[in-house]
Amino acid sequence: MASARLVYVLSPAKTLDLSASRISQCSQPRLLSDAHELISQLRALSQAKVKSLLGVSDALAKLNYDRFQSFDVSETATKVSDPSETLKQAALAFNGPAYQGLEAHNLSESDLEYAQTHLRILCGLYGVLRPLDLIQPYRLEMGQKFANKRGKDLYEFWGDTIVSELDALFSEEEANEDEKKQRVLLNVASQEYFKSLPRDALEKVGISVVDCVFKDDGKIKSVYAKRARGLMCRYLIQKRVDSLQGITGFDLEGYKYSRAASSDDTFVFTRSAAEQKAALQQTKAKTATPTKSKAKASPKAKRVAARVEKEEAKVDDKIEGDGEKPQLRRSTRKKRKTD
């Protein structure tokens, strides 16, 4: 079984968990100066323009306008070494279906250390993040057409920067290895985010891409596929998978590798309706059982979390996370002109 150097990329989530982190391990985003450049431009937007850019309600527009204005870009922010009421590790702060599947808060210390060199989170504001990189609350989708000093959108802003970061990651690990391994990037991100990694640029630095597809009862069902992406990352981290063959062993929550539906660069995992139902029942039972206790949030953190939850609930678009386009909830209410 030929070994490979695996790195997996995941999308962020729109929803955030701002409760206190019980994990002290953390790191600083590598592209903070770029993020601060974006923030300086976002701060110049009026609340109305923030609303238009993000495509959200007045309530969420105000929330994120305030976030941009209060975003800490001081030198102190680049030296902070602990989670706080306004800083939390990316894999713990993001709270969409994929991150519920990843369950970073239940990974061991050694698992988190391993994830630091194998899992990367693509991000509109920070470019690319390690799981334990500290982030501030924000909302900025990679696919949103935010004209900036580098181009017409965030894809042009980041250019080949993220690919260069991935190339550096592979190179750092190769420097400590005697055996030459194939560079493999496992795509468990949404199309919107993976578009930030030009395939020709990846090929130039010798990185091969393998896409993961998850099907339930023969179809790709968004919310289940998102959770499966996180489950896949959890599986790879805990099993320390280092080969393409090892990826095909993924079997969490009833998924199985389909050799017939797969190809060399696309791995398809499927499960039946019955297996999906059984997995949902197991998940419900698991969430009903207390796991590791979380650290108690301070009164201020609780107020911030409650405010965010309240503001998120006011919007009509149901936020599913993972950077996908929001699906509108059907409502019997009279349509409002402002939403």
JSON list of N, CA and C in Angstrom, two decimals, residues 8-49:
[
{"chain": "A", "resi": 8, "resn": "TYR", "atom": "N", "xyz": [-6.34, 17.62, 4.03]},
{"chain": "A", "resi": 8, "resn": "TYR", "atom": "CA", "xyz": [-7.75, 17.74, 3.68]},
{"chain": "A", "resi": 8, "resn": "TYR", "atom": "C", "xyz": [-8.23, 19.15, 3.94]},
{"chain": "A", "resi": 9, "resn": "VAL", "atom": "N", "xyz": [-9.05, 19.66, 3.01]},
{"chain": "A", "resi": 9, "resn": "VAL", "atom": "CA", "xyz": [-9.56, 21.02, 3.13]},
{"chain": "A", "resi": 9, "resn": "VAL", "atom": "C", "xyz": [-11.07, 21.02, 3.33]},
{"chain": "A", "resi": 10, "resn": "LEU", "atom": "N", "xyz": [-11.51, 21.83, 4.27]},
{"chain": "A", "resi": 10, "resn": "LEU", "atom": "CA", "xyz": [-12.91, 21.92, 4.67]},
{"chain": "A", "resi": 10, "resn": "LEU", "atom": "C", "xyz": [-13.37, 23.37, 4.53]},
{"chain": "A", "resi": 11, "resn": "SER", "atom": "N", "xyz": [-14.66, 23.57, 4.30]},
{"chain": "A", "resi": 11, "resn": "SER", "atom": "CA", "xyz": [-15.22, 24.93, 4.29]},
{"chain": "A", "resi": 11, "resn": "SER", "atom": "C", "xyz": [-15.46, 25.39, 5.72]},
{"chain": "A", "resi": 12, "resn": "PRO", "atom": "N", "xyz": [-15.61, 26.70, 5.92]},
{"chain": "A", "resi": 12, "resn": "PRO", "atom": "CA", "xyz": [-15.98, 27.20, 7.25]},
{"chain": "A", "resi": 12, "resn": "PRO", "atom": "C", "xyz": [-17.49, 27.02, 7.44]},
{"chain": "A", "resi": 13, "resn": "ALA", "atom": "N", "xyz": [-18.04, 27.60, 8.48]},
{"chain": "A", "resi": 13, "resn": "ALA", "atom": "CA", "xyz": [-19.49, 27.58, 8.69]},
{"chain": "A", "resi": 13, "resn": "ALA", "atom": "C", "xyz": [-19.97, 29.00, 8.97]},
{"chain": "A", "resi": 14, "resn": "LYS", "atom": "N", "xyz": [-21.19, 29.28, 8.58]},
{"chain": "A", "resi": 14, "resn": "LYS", "atom": "CA", "xyz": [-21.75, 30.61, 8.87]},
{"chain": "A", "resi": 14, "resn": "LYS", "atom": "C", "xyz": [-22.08, 30.74, 10.34]},
{"chain": "A", "resi": 15, "resn": "THR", "atom": "N", "xyz": [-22.62, 29.68, 10.93]},
{"chain": "A", "resi": 15, "resn": "THR", "atom": "CA", "xyz": [-22.98, 29.74, 12.34]},
{"chain": "A", "resi": 15, "resn": "THR", "atom": "C", "xyz": [-21.75, 29.57, 13.22]},
{"chain": "A", "resi": 16, "resn": "LEU", "atom": "N", "xyz": [-21.73, 30.28, 14.33]},
{"chain": "A", "resi": 16, "resn": "LEU", "atom": "CA", "xyz": [-20.58, 30.26, 15.25]},
{"chain": "A", "resi": 16, "resn": "LEU", "atom": "C", "xyz": [-21.02, 29.89, 16.66]},
{"chain": "A", "resi": 17, "resn": "ASP", "atom": "N", "xyz": [-20.16, 29.15, 17.34]},
{"chain": "A", "resi": 17, "resn": "ASP", "atom": "CA", "xyz": [-20.36, 28.84, 18.76]},
{"chain": "A", "resi": 17, "resn": "ASP", "atom": "C", "xyz": [-19.37, 29.71, 19.53]},
{"chain": "A", "resi": 18, "resn": "LEU", "atom": "N", "xyz": [-19.88, 30.72, 20.21]},
{"chain": "A", "resi": 18, "resn": "LEU", "atom": "CA", "xyz": [-19.01, 31.67, 20.89]},
{"chain": "A", "resi": 18, "resn": "LEU", "atom": "C", "xyz": [-18.89, 31.40, 22.38]},
{"chain": "A", "resi": 19, "resn": "SER", "atom": "N", "xyz": [-19.31, 30.21, 22.82]},
{"chain": "A", "resi": 19, "resn": "SER", "atom": "CA", "xyz": [-19.15, 29.87, 24.23]},
{"chain": "A", "resi": 19, "resn": "SER", "atom": "C", "xyz": [-17.67, 29.67, 24.54]},
{"chain": "A", "resi": 20, "resn": "ALA", "atom": "N", "xyz": [-17.33, 29.71, 25.82]},
{"chain": "A", "resi": 20, "resn": "ALA", "atom": "CA", "xyz": [-15.93, 29.60, 26.23]},
{"chain": "A", "resi": 20, "resn": "ALA", "atom": "C", "xyz": [-15.34, 28.26, 25.79]},
{"chain": "A", "resi": 21, "resn": "SER", "atom": "N", "xyz": [-14.10, 28.29, 25.35]},
{"chain": "A", "resi": 21, "resn": "SER", "atom": "CA", "xyz": [-13.41, 27.08, 24.92]},
{"chain": "A", "resi": 21, "resn": "SER", "atom": "C", "xyz": [-12.79, 26.38, 26.12]},
{"chain": "A", "resi": 22, "resn": "ARG", "atom": "N", "xyz": [-12.95, 25.06, 26.19]},
{"chain": "A", "resi": 22, "resn": "ARG", "atom": "CA", "xyz": [-12.34, 24.30, 27.28]},
{"chain": "A", "resi": 22, "resn": "ARG", "atom": "C", "xyz": [-10.94, 23.82, 26.89]},
{"chain": "A", "resi": 23, "resn": "ILE", "atom": "N", "xyz": [-10.56, 24.07, 25.63]},
{"chain": "A", "resi": 23, "resn": "ILE", "atom": "CA", "xyz": [-9.26, 23.62, 25.12]},
{"chain": "A", "resi": 23, "resn": "ILE", "atom": "C", "xyz": [-8.30, 24.81, 25.10]},
{"chain": "A", "resi": 24, "resn": "SER", "atom": "N", "xyz": [-7.13, 24.62, 25.68]},
{"chain": "A", "resi": 24, "resn": "SER", "atom": "CA", "xyz": [-6.16, 25.72, 25.75]},
{"chain": "A", "resi": 24, "resn": "SER", "atom": "C", "xyz": [-5.22, 25.75, 24.54]},
{"chain": "A", "resi": 25, "resn": "GLN", "atom": "N", "xyz": [-5.05, 24.62, 23.85]},
{"chain": "A", "resi": 25, "resn": "GLN", "atom": "CA", "xyz": [-4.18, 24.59, 22.67]},
{"chain": "A", "resi": 25, "resn": "GLN", "atom": "C", "xyz": [-4.69, 25.59, 21.63]},
{"chain": "A", "resi": 26, "resn": "CYS", "atom": "N", "xyz": [-3.80, 26.38, 21.08]},
{"chain": "A", "resi": 26, "resn": "CYS", "atom": "CA", "xyz": [-4.22, 27.34, 20.06]},
{"chain": "A", "resi": 26, "resn": "CYS", "atom": "C", "xyz": [-3.01, 27.81, 19.26]},
{"chain": "A", "resi": 27, "resn": "SER", "atom": "N", "xyz": [-3.29, 28.47, 18.15]},
{"chain": "A", "resi": 27, "resn": "SER", "atom": "CA", "xyz": [-2.25, 29.01, 17.28]},
{"chain": "A", "resi": 27, "resn": "SER", "atom": "C", "xyz": [-2.79, 30.27, 16.62]},
{"chain": "A", "resi": 28, "resn": "GLN", "atom": "N", "xyz": [-1.91, 30.99, 15.92]},
{"chain": "A", "resi": 28, "resn": "GLN", "atom": "CA", "xyz": [-2.30, 32.21, 15.24]},
{"chain": "A", "resi": 28, "resn": "GLN", "atom": "C", "xyz": [-2.45, 31.97, 13.74]},
{"chain": "A", "resi": 29, "resn": "PRO", "atom": "N", "xyz": [-3.48, 32.52, 13.10]},
{"chain": "A", "resi": 29, "resn": "PRO", "atom": "CA", "xyz": [-3.61, 32.40, 11.65]},
{"chain": "A", "resi": 29, "resn": "PRO", "atom": "C", "xyz": [-2.35, 32.90, 10.95]},
{"chain": "A", "resi": 30, "resn": "ARG", "atom": "N", "xyz": [-1.94, 32.22, 9.91]},
{"chain": "A", "resi": 30, "resn": "ARG", "atom": "CA", "xyz": [-0.70, 32.58, 9.22]},
{"chain": "A", "resi": 30, "resn": "ARG", "atom": "C", "xyz": [-0.86, 33.78, 8.30]},
{"chain": "A", "resi": 31, "resn": "LEU", "atom": "N", "xyz": [-2.10, 34.09, 7.91]},
{"chain": "A", "resi": 31, "resn": "LEU", "atom": "CA", "xyz": [-2.32, 35.17, 6.96]},
{"chain": "A", "resi": 31, "resn": "LEU", "atom": "C", "xyz": [-3.07, 36.34, 7.61]},
{"chain": "A", "resi": 32, "resn": "LEU", "atom": "N", "xyz": [-2.71, 36.64, 8.86]},
{"chain": "A", "resi": 32, "resn": "LEU", "atom": "CA", "xyz": [-3.39, 37.71, 9.59]},
{"chain": "A", "resi": 32, "resn": "LEU", "atom": "C", "xyz": [-3.27, 39.07, 8.92]},
{"chain": "A", "resi": 33, "resn": "SER", "atom": "N", "xyz": [-2.11, 39.38, 8.37]},
{"chain": "A", "resi": 33, "resn": "SER", "atom": "CA", "xyz": [-1.93, 40.69, 7.74]},
{"chain": "A", "resi": 33, "resn": "SER", "atom": "C", "xyz": [-2.88, 40.86, 6.56]},
{"chain": "A", "resi": 34, "resn": "ASP", "atom": "N", "xyz": [-3.12, 39.78, 5.82]},
{"chain": "A", "resi": 34, "resn": "ASP", "atom": "CA", "xyz": [-4.07, 39.83, 4.70]},
{"chain": "A", "resi": 34, "resn": "ASP", "atom": "C", "xyz": [-5.49, 40.04, 5.23]},
{"chain": "A", "resi": 35, "resn": "ALA", "atom": "N", "xyz": [-5.83, 39.33, 6.31]},
{"chain": "A", "resi": 35, "resn": "ALA", "atom": "CA", "xyz": [-7.15, 39.48, 6.91]},
{"chain": "A", "resi": 35, "resn": "ALA", "atom": "C", "xyz": [-7.37, 40.91, 7.39]},
{"chain": "A", "resi": 36, "resn": "HIS", "atom": "N", "xyz": [-6.34, 41.49, 7.98]},
{"chain": "A", "resi": 36, "resn": "HIS", "atom": "CA", "xyz": [-6.45, 42.86, 8.47]},
{"chain": "A", "resi": 36, "resn": "HIS", "atom": "C", "xyz": [-6.62, 43.85, 7.31]},
{"chain": "A", "resi": 37, "resn": "GLU", "atom": "N", "xyz": [-6.02, 43.53, 6.17]},
{"chain": "A", "resi": 37, "resn": "GLU", "atom": "CA", "xyz": [-6.20, 44.38, 4.99]},
{"chain": "A", "resi": 37, "resn": "GLU", "atom": "C", "xyz": [-7.66, 44.36, 4.55]},
{"chain": "A", "resi": 38, "resn": "LEU", "atom": "N", "xyz": [-8.27, 43.18, 4.58]},
{"chain": "A", "resi": 38, "resn": "LEU", "atom": "CA", "xyz": [-9.69, 43.08, 4.22]},
{"chain": "A", "resi": 38, "resn": "LEU", "atom": "C", "xyz": [-10.56, 43.82, 5.22]},
{"chain": "A", "resi": 39, "resn": "ILE", "atom": "N", "xyz": [-10.25, 43.65, 6.51]},
{"chain": "A", "resi": 39, "resn": "ILE", "atom": "CA", "xyz": [-11.04, 44.31, 7.55]},
{"chain": "A", "resi": 39, "resn": "ILE", "atom": "C", "xyz": [-11.01, 45.83, 7.39]},
{"chain": "A", "resi": 40, "resn": "SER", "atom": "N", "xyz": [-9.84, 46.37, 7.05]},
{"chain": "A", "resi": 40, "resn": "SER", "atom": "CA", "xyz": [-9.74, 47.83, 6.89]},
{"chain": "A", "resi": 40, "resn": "SER", "atom": "C", "xyz": [-10.65, 48.31, 5.77]},
{"chain": "A", "resi": 41, "resn": "GLN", "atom": "N", "xyz": [-10.83, 47.49, 4.74]},
{"chain": "A", "resi": 41, "resn": "GLN", "atom": "CA", "xyz": [-11.73, 47.86, 3.64]},
{"chain": "A", "resi": 41, "resn": "GLN", "atom": "C", "xyz": [-13.19, 47.63, 4.02]},
{"chain": "A", "resi": 42, "resn": "LEU", "atom": "N", "xyz": [-13.45, 46.58, 4.79]},
{"chain": "A", "resi": 42, "resn": "LEU", "atom": "CA", "xyz": [-14.82, 46.29, 5.22]},
{"chain": "A", "resi": 42, "resn": "LEU", "atom": "C", "xyz": [-15.32, 47.35, 6.20]},
{"chain": "A", "resi": 43, "resn": "ARG", "atom": "N", "xyz": [-14.42, 47.91, 6.99]},
{"chain": "A", "resi": 43, "resn": "ARG", "atom": "CA", "xyz": [-14.81, 48.95, 7.95]},
{"chain": "A", "resi": 43, "resn": "ARG", "atom": "C", "xyz": [-15.30, 50.22, 7.25]},
{"chain": "A", "resi": 44, "resn": "ALA", "atom": "N", "xyz": [-14.90, 50.40, 6.02]},
{"chain": "A", "resi": 44, "resn": "ALA", "atom": "CA", "xyz": [-15.29, 51.60, 5.29]},
{"chain": "A", "resi": 44, "resn": "ALA", "atom": "C", "xyz": [-16.72, 51.49, 4.75]},
{"chain": "A", "resi": 45, "resn": "LEU", "atom": "N", "xyz": [-17.31, 50.31, 4.83]},
{"chain": "A", "resi": 45, "resn": "LEU", "atom": "CA", "xyz": [-18.67, 50.10, 4.33]},
{"chain": "A", "resi": 45, "resn": "LEU", "atom": "C", "xyz": [-19.70, 50.60, 5.33]},
{"chain": "A", "resi": 46, "resn": "SER", "atom": "N", "xyz": [-20.77, 51.18, 4.82]},
{"chain": "A", "resi": 46, "resn": "SER", "atom": "CA", "xyz": [-21.89, 51.57, 5.68]},
{"chain": "A", "resi": 46, "resn": "SER", "atom": "C", "xyz": [-22.67, 50.31, 6.06]},
{"chain": "A", "resi": 47, "resn": "GLN", "atom": "N", "xyz": [-23.54, 50.42, 7.02]},
{"chain": "A", "resi": 47, "resn": "GLN", "atom": "CA", "xyz": [-24.34, 49.26, 7.42]},
{"chain": "A", "resi": 47, "resn": "GLN", "atom": "C", "xyz": [-25.21, 48.79, 6.26]},
{"chain": "A", "resi": 48, "resn": "ALA", "atom": "N", "xyz": [-25.71, 49.72, 5.47]},
{"chain": "A", "resi": 48, "resn": "ALA", "atom": "CA", "xyz": [-26.54, 49.36, 4.31]},
{"chain": "A", "resi": 48, "resn": "ALA", "atom": "C", "xyz": [-25.72, 48.56, 3.29]},
{"chain": "A", "resi": 49, "resn": "LYS", "atom": "N", "xyz": [-24.46, 48.95, 3.10]},
{"chain": "A", "resi": 49, "resn": "LYS", "atom": "CA", "xyz": [-23.62, 48.22, 2.15]},
{"chain": "A", "resi": 49, "resn": "LYS", "atom": "C", "xyz": [-23.22, 46.85, 2.69]}
]
